[in-house]
């Protein structure tokens, strides 16, 4: 009975906390997957909020608007914070898709796409393969535990109804997107350069032996060389993905500090 009275008295705080958590589950990869039923997402958001709210009220002072309109604005702000945190995670996962698109174009899989059941969209073949590895690395190294830890710490770094919106947020997102393109290029660079050398070799061979059909030889050769190089650099990719996971959480904390002004 005491627990019920506690949440009746602090229901407004619970709504704000649950809104932030729900915003993350709307856009964050893996957690926003279509394979997870909406009811499970809602129950998980409510369960996490029920755990976090007593800690928030015990450690921090929460300023809750008394009027309806300011309170609705606070709910919208919390939803924006949650969605933006999930968007930062989505940008990191999109790096894999961009790198995979580069690899598919260079190797010869550019016309082949597969259906991603998580997003319901067509994705590059190698991009989907590397993304699956990324998800395995994310879960096998307990990065999802760090995700929930960062979610709990977000209420300490950025208290409820304490967000400040300014131009620095847009600059941070733009810089993050540009850094992700650089990371995608680094991931794809070994195989891209190798296939480029194959193209140069085929061009030189076509000049010296005009009677040979370069397309018949070049396309299977690029496929074989590309797949071989992918198997060689795959352990390096796993290390890069682990570093990218750590960088992801560093950017989440930086985002929260920007929201906090």
Tab-separated table of C-alpha atoms in Angstrom:
chain	number	residue	atom	x	y	z
A	1	UNK	CA	0.000	0.000	0.000
A	2	UNK	CA	2.857	2.356	0.769
A	3	UNK	CA	4.313	1.706	-2.682
A	4	UNK	CA	0.994	2.516	-4.333
A	5	UNK	CA	0.658	5.750	-2.353
A	6	UNK	CA	4.256	6.633	-3.246
A	7	UNK	CA	3.583	6.431	-6.979
A	8	UNK	CA	0.230	8.200	-6.614
A	9	UNK	CA	2.016	11.153	-5.037
A	10	UNK	CA	4.844	11.143	-7.589
A	11	UNK	CA	2.904	10.126	-10.695
A	12	UNK	CA	3.909	13.290	-12.560
A	13	UNK	CA	7.595	12.448	-12.078
A	14	UNK	CA	6.949	8.908	-13.276
A	15	UNK	CA	5.287	10.177	-16.471
A	16	UNK	CA	8.278	12.393	-17.307
A	17	UNK	CA	10.792	9.625	-16.621
A	18	UNK	CA	8.771	7.092	-18.600
A	19	UNK	CA	8.522	9.526	-21.512
A	20	UNK	CA	12.309	9.840	-21.744
A	21	UNK	CA	12.777	6.068	-21.557
A	22	UNK	CA	10.046	5.490	-24.153
A	23	UNK	CA	11.686	7.987	-26.521
A	24	UNK	CA	14.885	5.938	-26.422
A	25	UNK	CA	13.002	2.742	-27.210
A	26	UNK	CA	11.351	4.435	-30.193
A	27	UNK	CA	14.570	5.158	-32.095
A	28	UNK	CA	17.430	3.172	-30.507
A	29	UNK	CA	18.646	0.243	-32.641
A	30	UNK	CA	17.993	-3.297	-31.388
A	31	UNK	CA	15.532	-1.995	-28.767
A	32	UNK	CA	13.285	-0.413	-31.440
A	33	UNK	CA	13.366	-3.542	-33.626
A	34	UNK	CA	10.149	-4.667	-35.252
A	35	UNK	CA	10.869	-8.126	-33.915
A	36	UNK	CA	10.095	-6.861	-30.406
A	37	UNK	CA	6.309	-6.523	-29.874
A	38	UNK	CA	5.113	-3.016	-28.914
A	39	UNK	CA	3.621	-4.360	-25.692
A	40	UNK	CA	7.032	-5.660	-24.627
A	41	UNK	CA	8.603	-2.267	-25.335
A	42	UNK	CA	5.908	-0.504	-23.305
A	43	UNK	CA	6.223	-2.921	-20.401
A	44	UNK	CA	10.013	-2.605	-20.432
A	45	UNK	CA	9.794	1.208	-20.462
A	46	UNK	CA	7.361	1.188	-17.546
A	47	UNK	CA	9.447	-1.347	-15.609
A	48	UNK	CA	12.656	0.671	-16.033
A	49	UNK	CA	10.852	3.856	-15.019
A	50	UNK	CA	9.458	2.180	-11.890
A	51	UNK	CA	13.023	1.317	-10.881
A	52	UNK	CA	14.501	4.721	-11.700
A	53	UNK	CA	11.855	7.029	-10.178
A	54	UNK	CA	12.501	6.173	-6.472
A	55	UNK	CA	16.235	6.690	-7.020
A	56	UNK	CA	15.594	10.058	-8.679
A	57	UNK	CA	13.353	11.263	-5.864
A	58	UNK	CA	15.805	10.085	-3.205
A	59	UNK	CA	18.952	11.662	-4.688
A	60	UNK	CA	17.794	14.677	-6.698
A	61	UNK	CA	15.392	17.569	-6.462
A	62	UNK	CA	12.865	17.507	-9.295
A	63	UNK	CA	11.087	20.689	-10.379
A	64	UNK	CA	7.705	19.696	-11.764
A	65	UNK	CA	5.556	22.407	-13.401
A	66	UNK	CA	2.276	22.911	-11.599
A	67	UNK	CA	0.348	24.244	-14.620
A	68	UNK	CA	-0.841	21.940	-17.402
A	69	UNK	CA	0.736	23.733	-20.365
A	70	UNK	CA	4.284	23.908	-18.897
A	71	UNK	CA	3.941	20.282	-17.832
A	72	UNK	CA	3.003	19.227	-21.382
A	73	UNK	CA	6.009	21.151	-22.656
A	74	UNK	CA	8.209	19.267	-20.146
A	75	UNK	CA	6.804	15.962	-21.427
A	76	UNK	CA	7.649	17.006	-24.990
A	77	UNK	CA	11.189	17.947	-23.918
A	78	UNK	CA	11.720	14.576	-22.235
A	79	UNK	CA	10.468	12.801	-25.345
A	80	UNK	CA	12.881	14.839	-27.468
A	81	UNK	CA	15.779	13.897	-25.189
A	82	UNK	CA	14.963	10.193	-25.412
A	83	UNK	CA	14.483	10.252	-29.178
A	84	UNK	CA	17.769	12.154	-29.654
A	85	UNK	CA	19.705	9.630	-27.538
A	86	UNK	CA	18.265	6.840	-29.668
A	87	UNK	CA	19.135	8.817	-32.793
A	88	UNK	CA	22.790	8.993	-31.721
A	89	UNK	CA	22.809	5.206	-31.424
A	90	UNK	CA	21.088	4.896	-34.806
A	91	UNK	CA	23.795	7.031	-36.428
A	92	UNK	CA	26.468	4.659	-35.161
A	93	UNK	CA	24.606	1.668	-36.574
A	94	UNK	CA	24.104	3.523	-39.868
A	95	UNK	CA	27.901	3.652	-40.213
A	96	UNK	CA	27.830	-0.097	-40.866
A	97	UNK	CA	25.265	0.376	-43.622
A	98	UNK	CA	27.319	3.107	-45.308
A	99	UNK	CA	30.505	1.026	-45.114
A	100	UNK	CA	28.630	-2.003	-46.436
A	101	UNK	CA	27.285	0.022	-49.366
A	102	UNK	CA	30.843	1.048	-50.258
A	103	UNK	CA	32.016	-2.558	-50.060
A	104	UNK	CA	29.106	-3.880	-52.132
A	105	UNK	CA	29.696	-1.296	-54.849
A	106	UNK	CA	33.408	-2.077	-55.110
A	107	UNK	CA	33.177	-5.865	-54.854
A	108	UNK	CA	30.218	-6.268	-57.196
A	109	UNK	CA	27.265	-6.814	-54.867
A	110	UNK	CA	25.857	-3.356	-55.580
A	111	UNK	CA	22.675	-4.705	-57.206
A	112	UNK	CA	22.035	-7.191	-54.386
A	113	UNK	CA	20.064	-6.079	-51.335
A	114	UNK	CA	18.489	-8.047	-48.521
A	115	UNK	CA	15.545	-7.271	-46.262
A	116	UNK	CA	16.495	-6.150	-42.773
A	117	UNK	CA	13.787	-7.511	-40.415
A	118	UNK	CA	14.685	-4.961	-37.722
A	119	UNK	CA	13.999	-1.869	-39.838
A	120	UNK	CA	11.877	-3.392	-42.611
A	121	UNK	CA	14.052	-1.800	-45.319
A	122	UNK	CA	16.404	-3.021	-48.039
A	123	UNK	CA	20.031	-2.973	-46.864
A	124	UNK	CA	23.364	-3.834	-48.556
A	125	UNK	CA	24.397	-7.482	-48.440
A	126	UNK	CA	27.764	-6.973	-46.747
A	127	UNK	CA	26.342	-4.100	-44.689
A	128	UNK	CA	23.758	-6.448	-43.231
A	129	UNK	CA	26.461	-9.073	-42.572
A	130	UNK	CA	28.707	-6.607	-40.722
A	131	UNK	CA	25.722	-5.177	-38.837
A	132	UNK	CA	24.834	-8.643	-37.548
A	133	UNK	CA	28.430	-8.969	-36.329
A	134	UNK	CA	28.122	-5.520	-34.711
A	135	UNK	CA	24.965	-6.589	-32.871
A	136	UNK	CA	26.672	-9.789	-31.694
A	137	UNK	CA	29.682	-7.793	-30.471
A	138	UNK	CA	27.328	-5.270	-28.813
A	139	UNK	CA	25.529	-8.003	-26.876
A	140	UNK	CA	28.489	-10.353	-26.269
A	141	UNK	CA	30.609	-7.598	-24.691
A	142	UNK	CA	27.719	-6.532	-22.389
A	143	UNK	CA	27.394	-3.165	-24.079
A	144	UNK	CA	23.641	-3.367	-23.546
A	145	UNK	CA	24.398	-3.270	-19.813
A	146	UNK	CA	26.300	-0.038	-20.395
A	147	UNK	CA	23.283	1.215	-22.306
A	148	UNK	CA	21.004	0.727	-19.298
A	149	UNK	CA	23.681	2.245	-17.059
A	150	UNK	CA	23.874	5.291	-19.327
A	151	UNK	CA	20.078	5.483	-19.275
A	152	UNK	CA	20.079	5.595	-15.468
A	153	UNK	CA	22.971	8.079	-15.392
A	154	UNK	CA	21.122	10.349	-17.830
A	155	UNK	CA	18.825	11.442	-14.997
A	156	UNK	CA	21.892	12.466	-12.996
A	157	UNK	CA	23.707	14.256	-15.813
A	158	UNK	CA	20.488	15.791	-17.111
A	159	UNK	CA	17.779	16.096	-14.428
A	160	UNK	CA	14.120	15.892	-15.328
A	161	UNK	CA	12.810	19.171	-16.737
A	162	UNK	CA	16.357	20.528	-16.886
A	163	UNK	CA	17.025	20.499	-20.618
A	164	UNK	CA	18.258	23.571	-22.466
A	165	UNK	CA	17.890	23.663	-26.257
A	166	UNK	CA	20.315	25.797	-28.277
A	167	UNK	CA	22.348	25.724	-31.476
A	168	UNK	CA	25.106	23.582	-30.002
A	169	UNK	CA	22.852	20.521	-30.315
A	170	UNK	CA	22.581	20.918	-34.096
A	171	UNK	CA	26.340	21.433	-34.395
A	172	UNK	CA	26.950	18.289	-32.332
A	173	UNK	CA	24.662	16.192	-34.556
A	174	UNK	CA	26.301	17.545	-37.716
A	175	UNK	CA	29.788	16.790	-36.391
A	176	UNK	CA	28.652	13.333	-35.330
A	177	UNK	CA	27.302	12.561	-38.800
A	178	UNK	CA	30.507	13.780	-40.471
A	179	UNK	CA	32.637	11.687	-38.078
A	180	UNK	CA	30.517	8.665	-38.873
A	181	UNK	CA	31.181	9.035	-42.604
A	182	UNK	CA	34.905	9.115	-41.838
A	183	UNK	CA	34.561	5.970	-39.705
A	184	UNK	CA	32.613	4.231	-42.488
A	185	UNK	CA	35.385	5.088	-44.946
A	186	UNK	CA	38.003	3.681	-42.544
A	187	UNK	CA	36.042	0.444	-42.232
A	188	UNK	CA	35.688	0.042	-46.001
A	189	UNK	CA	39.129	1.354	-46.996
A	190	UNK	CA	41.176	-1.930	-46.956
A	191	UNK	CA	38.781	-3.754	-49.273
A	192	UNK	CA	38.082	-0.674	-51.406
A	193	UNK	CA	41.794	-0.123	-52.041
A	194	UNK	CA	42.334	-3.817	-52.812
A	195	UNK	CA	39.525	-3.921	-55.373
A	196	UNK	CA	40.810	-0.654	-56.844
A	197	UNK	CA	44.188	-2.328	-57.406
A	198	UNK	CA	42.344	-5.203	-59.110
A	199	UNK	CA	40.593	-2.700	-61.410
A	200	UNK	CA	43.927	-1.071	-62.267
A	201	UNK	CA	45.459	-4.491	-62.979
A	202	UNK	CA	42.542	-5.434	-65.214
A	203	UNK	CA	42.891	-2.137	-67.071
A	204	UNK	CA	46.589	-2.737	-67.674
A	205	UNK	CA	45.846	-6.308	-68.762
A	206	UNK	CA	43.207	-5.087	-71.216
A	207	UNK	CA	45.758	-2.756	-72.809
A	208	UNK	CA	48.363	-5.479	-73.184
A	209	UNK	CA	45.934	-8.248	-74.242
A	210	UNK	CA	43.029	-6.635	-76.161
A	211	UNK	CA	41.718	-10.031	-77.312
A	212	UNK	CA	40.886	-11.064	-73.722
A	213	UNK	CA	37.397	-10.268	-72.352
A	214	UNK	CA	38.251	-8.337	-69.187
A	215	UNK	CA	34.669	-8.352	-67.886
A	216	UNK	CA	34.477	-12.143	-67.891
A	217	UNK	CA	37.683	-12.359	-65.841
A	218	UNK	CA	37.458	-9.156	-63.807
A	219	UNK	CA	34.048	-9.559	-62.145
A	220	UNK	CA	34.687	-13.041	-60.627
A	221	UNK	CA	38.205	-11.956	-59.689
A	222	UNK	CA	36.914	-8.890	-57.802
A	223	UNK	CA	34.368	-11.049	-55.990
A	224	UNK	CA	37.010	-13.583	-54.968
A	225	UNK	CA	39.542	-10.937	-53.892
A	226	UNK	CA	36.882	-8.934	-52.021
A	227	UNK	CA	35.578	-11.919	-50.056
A	228	UNK	CA	39.146	-13.032	-49.288
A	229	UNK	CA	40.076	-9.572	-47.996
A	230	UNK	CA	36.877	-9.454	-45.922
A	231	UNK	CA	37.870	-12.703	-44.207
A	232	UNK	CA	41.360	-11.292	-43.566
A	233	UNK	CA	40.252	-7.962	-42.048
A	234	UNK	CA	37.204	-9.319	-40.175
A	235	UNK	CA	39.070	-9.624	-36.818
A	236	UNK	CA	40.136	-5.994	-37.238
A	237	UNK	CA	36.500	-5.041	-37.846
A	238	UNK	CA	35.488	-6.665	-34.563
A	239	UNK	CA	38.088	-4.577	-32.727
A	240	UNK	CA	36.925	-1.406	-34.526
A	241	UNK	CA	33.305	-2.152	-33.623
A	242	UNK	CA	34.235	-2.588	-29.941
A	243	UNK	CA	35.998	0.789	-29.993
A	244	UNK	CA	32.987	2.314	-31.772
A	245	UNK	CA	30.699	1.010	-29.007
A	246	UNK	CA	32.765	2.802	-26.371
A	247	UNK	CA	32.760	5.942	-28.498
A	248	UNK	CA	28.996	5.642	-28.769
A	249	UNK	CA	28.457	5.902	-25.016
A	250	UNK	CA	30.971	8.747	-24.762
A	251	UNK	CA	28.896	10.663	-27.314
A	252	UNK	CA	25.687	9.905	-25.401
A	253	UNK	CA	27.147	11.481	-22.247
A	254	UNK	CA	28.378	14.434	-24.306
A	255	UNK	CA	24.890	14.832	-25.738
A	256	UNK	CA	23.405	14.891	-22.239
A	257	UNK	CA	25.890	17.564	-21.170
A	258	UNK	CA	24.868	19.655	-24.181
A	259	UNK	CA	21.193	19.291	-23.209
A	260	UNK	CA	22.116	20.374	-19.710
A	261	UNK	CA	23.613	23.617	-21.019
